[in-house]
Every structure is written in structure tokens, then in C-alpha cells.
Amino acid sequence: MQGIYSEKEILGDALTAEKTATSNYNMFANECAHEGLRNAILDCLSKEHAIQVDVFNKMHEMGYYPTPEAQADKVSQVKQKFSQTATM
């Protein structure tokens, strides 16, 4: 029996879930008044980020999430732009 979802769809869904989880944990940590609870949430956030990196790397490795290499001149322009902003 063939699966309903492709591997790419499953990994894409997992990545979306991780992005949502990290966003929510970050919001919870920002709004937490109890230091112990905030530290626990930050620990969860760190673990979720590690999972997100694993899923992203797997997708990238399999060609499901291609990331083109940045052009050197574009990188230089952005560096110059933000270095000027940082000195203001």
C-alpha cells in the first residue's frame, strides 16, 4: 500500500510544526513572569530549535529545501548597509 503523503510533504509539515513551536515558545518566554517557568520554556525552545535544524538539514540534504548561494557583491552590499546602521 502506497502512503498518502510523500516524504517531502511529511518533512515540510514537520518543519512547519517546528517553526510554529519555536514561535510559540519564544512568545511564552517573553511573557512569563516566573523565572523558573521562563527557564523551563527557554530550555524547550532550545530543544525545538535543535529539532528544527535537524529537519531543515534533512530537507536541504534531500533537495527538498534548496538554498541558493548568495552572490558576493550582494553580501558586500548588505554588510555595508548594516554596518552603517549599527554606527548610527
PDB file of N, CA and C in Angstrom:
ATOM      1  N   MET A   1       0.846  -1.195   0.000  1.00  0.00           N
ATOM      2  CA  MET A   1       0.000   0.000   0.000  1.00  0.00           C
ATOM      3  C   MET A   1       0.885   1.249   0.000  1.00  0.00           C
ATOM      4  N   GLN A   2       0.622   2.140  -0.888  1.00  0.00           N
ATOM      5  CA  GLN A   2       1.394   3.367  -1.007  1.00  0.00           C
ATOM      6  C   GLN A   2       0.887   4.397  -0.002  1.00  0.00           C
ATOM      7  N   GLY A   3       1.829   5.171   0.595  1.00  0.00           N
ATOM      8  CA  GLY A   3       1.453   6.188   1.560  1.00  0.00           C
ATOM      9  C   GLY A   3       0.662   7.309   0.930  1.00  0.00           C
ATOM     10  N   ILE A   4      -0.109   7.978   1.746  1.00  0.00           N
ATOM     11  CA  ILE A   4      -0.937   9.084   1.282  1.00  0.00           C
ATOM     12  C   ILE A   4      -0.084  10.330   1.042  1.00  0.00           C
ATOM     13  N   TYR A   5       0.913  10.523   1.889  1.00  0.00           N
ATOM     14  CA  TYR A   5       1.759  11.707   1.806  1.00  0.00           C
ATOM     15  C   TYR A   5       3.161  11.328   1.367  1.00  0.00           C
ATOM     16  N   SER A   6       3.763  12.218   0.613  1.00  0.00           N
ATOM     17  CA  SER A   6       5.142  11.989   0.175  1.00  0.00           C
ATOM     18  C   SER A   6       6.095  12.343   1.328  1.00  0.00           C
ATOM     19  N   GLU A   7       7.310  11.880   1.197  1.00  0.00           N
ATOM     20  CA  GLU A   7       8.332  12.196   2.197  1.00  0.00           C
ATOM     21  C   GLU A   7       8.543  13.710   2.289  1.00  0.00           C
ATOM     22  N   LYS A   8       8.517  14.362   1.150  1.00  0.00           N
ATOM     23  CA  LYS A   8       8.686  15.818   1.122  1.00  0.00           C
ATOM     24  C   LYS A   8       7.565  16.520   1.885  1.00  0.00           C
ATOM     25  N   GLU A   9       6.332  16.052   1.712  1.00  0.00           N
ATOM     26  CA  GLU A   9       5.189  16.650   2.422  1.00  0.00           C
ATOM     27  C   GLU A   9       5.296  16.419   3.930  1.00  0.00           C
ATOM     28  N   ILE A  10       5.720  15.241   4.318  1.00  0.00           N
ATOM     29  CA  ILE A  10       5.852  14.916   5.743  1.00  0.00           C
ATOM     30  C   ILE A  10       6.927  15.784   6.381  1.00  0.00           C
ATOM     31  N   LEU A  11       8.074  15.880   5.720  1.00  0.00           N
ATOM     32  CA  LEU A  11       9.149  16.713   6.258  1.00  0.00           C
ATOM     33  C   LEU A  11       8.762  18.191   6.259  1.00  0.00           C
ATOM     34  N   GLY A  12       8.072  18.640   5.224  1.00  0.00           N
ATOM     35  CA  GLY A  12       7.608  20.025   5.168  1.00  0.00           C
ATOM     36  C   GLY A  12       6.643  20.337   6.303  1.00  0.00           C
ATOM     37  N   ASP A  13       5.764  19.393   6.604  1.00  0.00           N
ATOM     38  CA  ASP A  13       4.826  19.551   7.710  1.00  0.00           C
ATOM     39  C   ASP A  13       5.578  19.592   9.036  1.00  0.00           C
ATOM     40  N   ALA A  14       6.580  18.733   9.179  1.00  0.00           N
ATOM     41  CA  ALA A  14       7.385  18.715  10.410  1.00  0.00           C
ATOM     42  C   ALA A  14       8.112  20.042  10.582  1.00  0.00           C
ATOM     43  N   LEU A  15       8.659  20.583   9.499  1.00  0.00           N
ATOM     44  CA  LEU A  15       9.359  21.862   9.589  1.00  0.00           C
ATOM     45  C   LEU A  15       8.401  22.983   9.970  1.00  0.00           C
ATOM     46  N   THR A  16       7.228  22.991   9.387  1.00  0.00           N
ATOM     47  CA  THR A  16       6.226  23.995   9.735  1.00  0.00           C
ATOM     48  C   THR A  16       5.822  23.883  11.205  1.00  0.00           C
ATOM     49  N   ALA A  17       5.662  22.660  11.683  1.00  0.00           N
ATOM     50  CA  ALA A  17       5.312  22.444  13.093  1.00  0.00           C
ATOM     51  C   ALA A  17       6.413  22.968  14.013  1.00  0.00           C
ATOM     52  N   GLU A  18       7.664  22.728  13.644  1.00  0.00           N
ATOM     53  CA  GLU A  18       8.780  23.213  14.457  1.00  0.00           C
ATOM     54  C   GLU A  18       8.858  24.732  14.447  1.00  0.00           C
ATOM     55  N   LYS A  19       8.622  25.348  13.310  1.00  0.00           N
ATOM     56  CA  LYS A  19       8.625  26.812  13.236  1.00  0.00           C
ATOM     57  C   LYS A  19       7.528  27.391  14.128  1.00  0.00           C
ATOM     58  N   THR A  20       6.367  26.762  14.110  1.00  0.00           N
ATOM     59  CA  THR A  20       5.259  27.215  14.954  1.00  0.00           C
ATOM     60  C   THR A  20       5.588  27.021  16.430  1.00  0.00           C
ATOM     61  N   ALA A  21       6.154  25.868  16.776  1.00  0.00           N
ATOM     62  CA  ALA A  21       6.506  25.587  18.173  1.00  0.00           C
ATOM     63  C   ALA A  21       7.530  26.593  18.686  1.00  0.00           C
ATOM     64  N   THR A  22       8.572  26.870  17.889  1.00  0.00           N
ATOM     65  CA  THR A  22       9.587  27.808  18.354  1.00  0.00           C
ATOM     66  C   THR A  22       9.005  29.216  18.497  1.00  0.00           C
ATOM     67  N   SER A  23       8.133  29.586  17.595  1.00  0.00           N
ATOM     68  CA  SER A  23       7.488  30.895  17.696  1.00  0.00           C
ATOM     69  C   SER A  23       6.663  30.992  18.976  1.00  0.00           C
ATOM     70  N   ASN A  24       5.890  29.950  19.269  1.00  0.00           N
ATOM     71  CA  ASN A  24       5.058  29.954  20.476  1.00  0.00           C
ATOM     72  C   ASN A  24       5.894  29.930  21.752  1.00  0.00           C
ATOM     73  N   TYR A  25       6.914  29.074  21.810  1.00  0.00           N
ATOM     74  CA  TYR A  25       7.777  29.044  22.999  1.00  0.00           C
ATOM     75  C   TYR A  25       8.452  30.391  23.224  1.00  0.00           C
ATOM     76  N   ASN A  26       8.874  31.038  22.146  1.00  0.00           N
ATOM     77  CA  ASN A  26       9.502  32.346  22.273  1.00  0.00           C
ATOM     78  C   ASN A  26       8.523  33.365  22.857  1.00  0.00           C
ATOM     79  N   MET A  27       7.287  33.353  22.363  1.00  0.00           N
ATOM     80  CA  MET A  27       6.272  34.273  22.879  1.00  0.00           C
ATOM     81  C   MET A  27       5.990  33.981  24.356  1.00  0.00           C
ATOM     82  N   PHE A  28       5.863  32.700  24.709  1.00  0.00           N
ATOM     83  CA  PHE A  28       5.597  32.340  26.103  1.00  0.00           C
ATOM     84  C   PHE A  28       6.734  32.819  27.004  1.00  0.00           C
ATOM     85  N   ALA A  29       7.990  32.634  26.561  1.00  0.00           N
ATOM     86  CA  ALA A  29       9.142  33.049  27.364  1.00  0.00           C
ATOM     87  C   ALA A  29       9.152  34.567  27.547  1.00  0.00           C
ATOM     88  N   ASN A  30       8.813  35.288  26.502  1.00  0.00           N
ATOM     89  CA  ASN A  30       8.787  36.746  26.585  1.00  0.00           C
ATOM     90  C   ASN A  30       7.743  37.254  27.567  1.00  0.00           C
ATOM     91  N   GLU A  31       6.666  36.514  27.724  1.00  0.00           N
ATOM     92  CA  GLU A  31       5.554  36.976  28.551  1.00  0.00           C
ATOM     93  C   GLU A  31       5.479  36.286  29.910  1.00  0.00           C
ATOM     94  N   CYS A  32       6.512  35.543  30.262  1.00  0.00           N
ATOM     95  CA  CYS A  32       6.485  34.774  31.505  1.00  0.00           C
ATOM     96  C   CYS A  32       7.032  35.603  32.671  1.00  0.00           C
ATOM     97  N   ALA A  33       6.275  35.675  33.761  1.00  0.00           N
ATOM     98  CA  ALA A  33       6.690  36.457  34.924  1.00  0.00           C
ATOM     99  C   ALA A  33       7.484  35.631  35.935  1.00  0.00           C
ATOM    100  N   HIS A  34       7.387  34.316  35.879  1.00  0.00           N
ATOM    101  CA  HIS A  34       8.066  33.440  36.831  1.00  0.00           C
ATOM    102  C   HIS A  34       9.379  32.936  36.226  1.00  0.00           C
ATOM    103  N   GLU A  35      10.499  33.260  36.893  1.00  0.00           N
ATOM    104  CA  GLU A  35      11.815  32.943  36.329  1.00  0.00           C
ATOM    105  C   GLU A  35      12.029  31.450  36.100  1.00  0.00           C
ATOM    106  N   GLY A  36      11.598  30.624  37.041  1.00  0.00           N
ATOM    107  CA  GLY A  36      11.767  29.174  36.881  1.00  0.00           C
ATOM    108  C   GLY A  36      11.006  28.638  35.683  1.00  0.00           C
ATOM    109  N   LEU A  37       9.795  29.101  35.510  1.00  0.00           N
ATOM    110  CA  LEU A  37       8.991  28.682  34.358  1.00  0.00           C
ATOM    111  C   LEU A  37       9.595  29.199  33.058  1.00  0.00           C
ATOM    112  N   ARG A  38      10.061  30.462  33.080  1.00  0.00           N
ATOM    113  CA  ARG A  38      10.690  31.023  31.879  1.00  0.00           C
ATOM    114  C   ARG A  38      11.919  30.191  31.486  1.00  0.00           C
ATOM    115  N   ASN A  39      12.726  29.794  32.462  1.00  0.00           N
ATOM    116  CA  ASN A  39      13.905  28.978  32.161  1.00  0.00           C
ATOM    117  C   ASN A  39      13.513  27.620  31.573  1.00  0.00           C
ATOM    118  N   ALA A  40      12.438  27.031  32.082  1.00  0.00           N
ATOM    119  CA  ALA A  40      11.964  25.758  31.537  1.00  0.00           C
ATOM    120  C   ALA A  40      11.493  25.928  30.094  1.00  0.00           C
ATOM    121  N   ILE A  41      10.795  27.017  29.835  1.00  0.00           N
ATOM    122  CA  ILE A  41      10.315  27.287  28.476  1.00  0.00           C
ATOM    123  C   ILE A  41      11.494  27.558  27.541  1.00  0.00           C
ATOM    124  N   LEU A  42      12.494  28.297  28.020  1.00  0.00           N
ATOM    125  CA  LEU A  42      13.679  28.559  27.201  1.00  0.00           C
ATOM    126  C   LEU A  42      14.435  27.272  26.887  1.00  0.00           C
ATOM    127  N   ASP A  43      14.432  26.331  27.830  1.00  0.00           N
ATOM    128  CA  ASP A  43      15.056  25.020  27.575  1.00  0.00           C
ATOM    129  C   ASP A  43      14.287  24.287  26.467  1.00  0.00           C
ATOM    130  N   CYS A  44      12.971  24.314  26.554  1.00  0.00           N
ATOM    131  CA  CYS A  44      12.145  23.703  25.495  1.00  0.00           C
ATOM    132  C   CYS A  44      12.393  24.392  24.160  1.00  0.00           C
ATOM    133  N   LEU A  45      12.498  25.712  24.168  1.00  0.00           N
ATOM    134  CA  LEU A  45      12.754  26.471  22.944  1.00  0.00           C
ATOM    135  C   LEU A  45      14.070  26.040  22.307  1.00  0.00           C
ATOM    136  N   SER A  46      15.087  25.895  23.127  1.00  0.00           N
ATOM    137  CA  SER A  46      16.389  25.457  22.620  1.00  0.00           C
ATOM    138  C   SER A  46      16.310  24.075  21.987  1.00  0.00           C
ATOM    139  N   LYS A  47      15.597  23.167  22.638  1.00  0.00           N
ATOM    140  CA  LYS A  47      15.441  21.815  22.091  1.00  0.00           C
ATOM    141  C   LYS A  47      14.647  21.818  20.784  1.00  0.00           C
ATOM    142  N   GLU A  48      13.613  22.646  20.721  1.00  0.00           N
ATOM    143  CA  GLU A  48      12.821  22.740  19.488  1.00  0.00           C
ATOM    144  C   GLU A  48      13.645  23.316  18.340  1.00  0.00           C
ATOM    145  N   HIS A  49      14.505  24.293  18.656  1.00  0.00           N
ATOM    146  CA  HIS A  49      15.385  24.832  17.613  1.00  0.00           C
ATOM    147  C   HIS A  49      16.316  23.743  17.079  1.00  0.00           C
ATOM    148  N   ALA A  50      16.818  22.896  17.963  1.00  0.00           N
ATOM    149  CA  ALA A  50      17.704  21.803  17.526  1.00  0.00           C
ATOM    150  C   ALA A  50      16.949  20.837  16.610  1.00  0.00           C
ATOM    151  N   ILE A  51      15.709  20.534  16.933  1.00  0.00           N
ATOM    152  CA  ILE A  51      14.897  19.657  16.083  1.00  0.00           C
ATOM    153  C   ILE A  51      14.648  20.325  14.738  1.00  0.00           C
ATOM    154  N   GLN A  52      14.336  21.632  14.772  1.00  0.00           N
ATOM    155  CA  GLN A  52      14.086  22.356  13.531  1.00  0.00           C
ATOM    156  C   GLN A  52      15.306  22.301  12.620  1.00  0.00           C
ATOM    157  N   VAL A  53      16.492  22.484  13.186  1.00  0.00           N
ATOM    158  CA  VAL A  53      17.722  22.420  12.389  1.00  0.00           C
ATOM    159  C   VAL A  53      17.881  21.040  11.771  1.00  0.00           C
ATOM    160  N   ASP A  54      17.602  19.996  12.543  1.00  0.00           N
ATOM    161  CA  ASP A  54      17.709  18.632  12.013  1.00  0.00           C
ATOM    162  C   ASP A  54      16.762  18.411  10.834  1.00  0.00           C
ATOM    163  N   VAL A  55      15.520  18.857  10.977  1.00  0.00           N
ATOM    164  CA  VAL A  55      14.536  18.680   9.907  1.00  0.00           C
ATOM    165  C   VAL A  55      14.950  19.502   8.679  1.00  0.00           C
ATOM    166  N   PHE A  56      15.343  20.756   8.914  1.00  0.00           N
ATOM    167  CA  PHE A  56      15.774  21.603   7.801  1.00  0.00           C
ATOM    168  C   PHE A  56      16.961  20.976   7.076  1.00  0.00           C
ATOM    169  N   ASN A  57      17.964  20.532   7.835  1.00  0.00           N
ATOM    170  CA  ASN A  57      19.150  19.932   7.217  1.00  0.00           C
ATOM    171  C   ASN A  57      18.797  18.697   6.405  1.00  0.00           C
ATOM    172  N   LYS A  58      17.887  17.882   6.905  1.00  0.00           N
ATOM    173  CA  LYS A  58      17.454  16.688   6.176  1.00  0.00           C
ATOM    174  C   LYS A  58      16.770  17.089   4.873  1.00  0.00           C
ATOM    175  N   MET A  59      15.887  18.080   4.935  1.00  0.00           N
ATOM    176  CA  MET A  59      15.200  18.537   3.730  1.00  0.00           C
ATOM    177  C   MET A  59      16.193  19.118   2.731  1.00  0.00           C
ATOM    178  N   HIS A  60      17.129  19.895   3.229  1.00  0.00           N
ATOM    179  CA  HIS A  60      18.140  20.501   2.356  1.00  0.00           C
ATOM    180  C   HIS A  60      19.006  19.421   1.711  1.00  0.00           C
ATOM    181  N   GLU A  61      19.415  18.456   2.497  1.00  0.00           N
ATOM    182  CA  GLU A  61      20.246  17.340   2.016  1.00  0.00           C
ATOM    183  C   GLU A  61      19.534  16.542   0.921  1.00  0.00           C
ATOM    184  N   MET A  62      18.222  16.415   1.041  1.00  0.00           N
ATOM    185  CA  MET A  62      17.447  15.634   0.079  1.00  0.00           C
ATOM    186  C   MET A  62      16.980  16.468  -1.115  1.00  0.00           C
ATOM    187  N   GLY A  63      17.328  17.745  -1.121  1.00  0.00           N
ATOM    188  CA  GLY A  63      16.943  18.610  -2.227  1.00  0.00           C
ATOM    189  C   GLY A  63      15.531  19.153  -2.126  1.00  0.00           C
ATOM    190  N   TYR A  64      14.884  18.973  -0.972  1.00  0.00           N
ATOM    191  CA  TYR A  64      13.512  19.453  -0.793  1.00  0.00           C
ATOM    192  C   TYR A  64      13.465  20.926  -0.389  1.00  0.00           C
ATOM    193  N   TYR A  65      14.585  21.475   0.063  1.00  0.00           N
ATOM    194  CA  TYR A  65      14.635  22.862   0.526  1.00  0.00           C
ATOM    195  C   TYR A  65      15.933  23.476   0.019  1.00  0.00           C
ATOM    196  N   PRO A  66      15.991  23.748  -1.280  1.00  0.00           N
ATOM    197  CA  PRO A  66      17.230  24.290  -1.842  1.00  0.00           C
ATOM    198  C   PRO A  66      17.466  25.734  -1.386  1.00  0.00           C
ATOM    199  N   THR A  67      18.704  26.034  -1.118  1.00  0.00           N
ATOM    200  CA  THR A  67      19.071  27.395  -0.748  1.00  0.00           C
ATOM    201  C   THR A  67      20.205  27.841  -1.661  1.00  0.00           C
ATOM    202  N   PRO A  68      19.912  28.754  -2.570  1.00  0.00           N
ATOM    203  CA  PRO A  68      20.949  29.207  -3.495  1.00  0.00           C
ATOM    204  C   PRO A  68      22.046  29.966  -2.755  1.00  0.00           C
ATOM    205  N   GLU A  69      23.252  29.848  -3.256  1.00  0.00           N
ATOM    206  CA  GLU A  69      24.372  30.555  -2.647  1.00  0.00           C
ATOM    207  C   GLU A  69      24.251  32.050  -2.947  1.00  0.00           C
ATOM    208  N   ALA A  70      24.540  32.849  -1.937  1.00  0.00           N
ATOM    209  CA  ALA A  70      24.456  34.296  -2.096  1.00  0.00           C
ATOM    210  C   ALA A  70      25.602  34.807  -2.972  1.00  0.00           C
ATOM    211  N   GLN A  71      25.296  35.791  -3.790  1.00  0.00           N
ATOM    212  CA  GLN A  71      26.314  36.397  -4.635  1.00  0.00           C
ATOM    213  C   GLN A  71      27.190  37.307  -3.774  1.00  0.00           C
ATOM    214  N   ALA A  72      28.499  37.256  -3.998  1.00  0.00           N
ATOM    215  CA  ALA A  72      29.460  38.002  -3.181  1.00  0.00           C
ATOM    216  C   ALA A  72      29.160  39.498  -3.158  1.00  0.00           C
ATOM    217  N   ASP A  73      28.780  40.075  -4.295  1.00  0.00           N
ATOM    218  CA  ASP A  73      28.509  41.512  -4.331  1.00  0.00           C
ATOM    219  C   ASP A  73      27.271  41.865  -3.505  1.00  0.00           C
ATOM    220  N   LYS A  74      26.274  40.985  -3.505  1.00  0.00           N
ATOM    221  CA  LYS A  74      25.066  41.219  -2.693  1.00  0.00           C
ATOM    222  C   LYS A  74      25.395  41.144  -1.204  1.00  0.00           C
ATOM    223  N   VAL A  75      26.237  40.187  -0.822  1.00  0.00           N
ATOM    224  CA  VAL A  75      26.655  40.049   0.577  1.00  0.00           C
ATOM    225  C   VAL A  75      27.396  41.308   1.012  1.00  0.00           C
ATOM    226  N   SER A  76      28.283  41.806   0.189  1.00  0.00           N
ATOM    227  CA  SER A  76      29.034  43.027   0.497  1.00  0.00           C
ATOM    228  C   SER A  76      28.102  44.218   0.679  1.00  0.00           C
ATOM    229  N   GLN A  77      27.095  44.325  -0.176  1.00  0.00           N
ATOM    230  CA  GLN A  77      26.131  45.433  -0.071  1.00  0.00           C
ATOM    231  C   GLN A  77      25.376  45.379   1.253  1.00  0.00           C
ATOM    232  N   VAL A  78      24.952  44.200   1.632  1.00  0.00           N
ATOM    233  CA  VAL A  78      24.193  44.047   2.883  1.00  0.00           C
ATOM    234  C   VAL A  78      25.090  44.339   4.082  1.00  0.00           C
ATOM    235  N   LYS A  79      26.331  43.851   4.042  1.00  0.00           N
ATOM    236  CA  LYS A  79      27.268  44.132   5.142  1.00  0.00           C
ATOM    237  C   LYS A  79      27.469  45.631   5.291  1.00  0.00           C
ATOM    238  N   GLN A  80      27.647  46.312   4.179  1.00  0.00           N
ATOM    239  CA  GLN A  80      27.865  47.757   4.217  1.00  0.00           C
ATOM    240  C   GLN A  80      26.624  48.464   4.767  1.00  0.00           C
ATOM    241  N   LYS A  81      25.470  48.064   4.321  1.00  0.00           N
ATOM    242  CA  LYS A  81      24.219  48.681   4.769  1.00  0.00           C
ATOM    243  C   LYS A  81      24.055  48.554   6.283  1.00  0.00           C
ATOM    244  N   PHE A  82      24.271  47.342   6.802  1.00  0.00           N
ATOM    245  CA  PHE A  82      24.027  47.124   8.225  1.00  0.00           C
ATOM    246  C   PHE A  82      25.162  47.649   9.106  1.00  0.00           C
ATOM    247  N   SER A  83      26.353  47.747   8.566  1.00  0.00           N
ATOM    248  CA  SER A  83      27.441  48.347   9.363  1.00  0.00           C
ATOM    249  C   SER A  83      27.185  49.826   9.537  1.00  0.00           C
ATOM    250  N   GLN A  84      26.600  50.484   8.529  1.00  0.00           N
ATOM    251  CA  GLN A  84      26.250  51.895   8.637  1.00  0.00           C
ATOM    252  C   GLN A  84      25.105  52.084   9.637  1.00  0.00           C
ATOM    253  N   THR A  85      24.149  51.179   9.628  1.00  0.00           N
ATOM    254  CA  THR A  85      23.011  51.253  10.549  1.00  0.00           C
ATOM    255  C   THR A  85      23.474  51.072  11.989  1.00  0.00           C
ATOM    256  N   ALA A  86      24.421  50.179  12.201  1.00  0.00           N
ATOM    257  CA  ALA A  86      24.906  49.880  13.546  1.00  0.00           C
ATOM    258  C   ALA A  86      25.656  51.050  14.164  1.00  0.00           C
ATOM    259  N   THR A  87      26.234  51.912  13.344  1.00  0.00           N
ATOM    260  CA  THR A  87      27.002  53.045  13.873  1.00  0.00           C
ATOM    261  C   THR A  87      26.154  54.270  14.138  1.00  0.00           C
ATOM    262  N   MET A  88      24.894  54.241  13.767  1.00  0.00           N
ATOM    263  CA  MET A  88      24.005  55.401  13.974  1.00  0.00           C
ATOM    264  C   MET A  88      23.587  55.512  15.400  1.00  0.00           C
TER     265      MET A  88
END
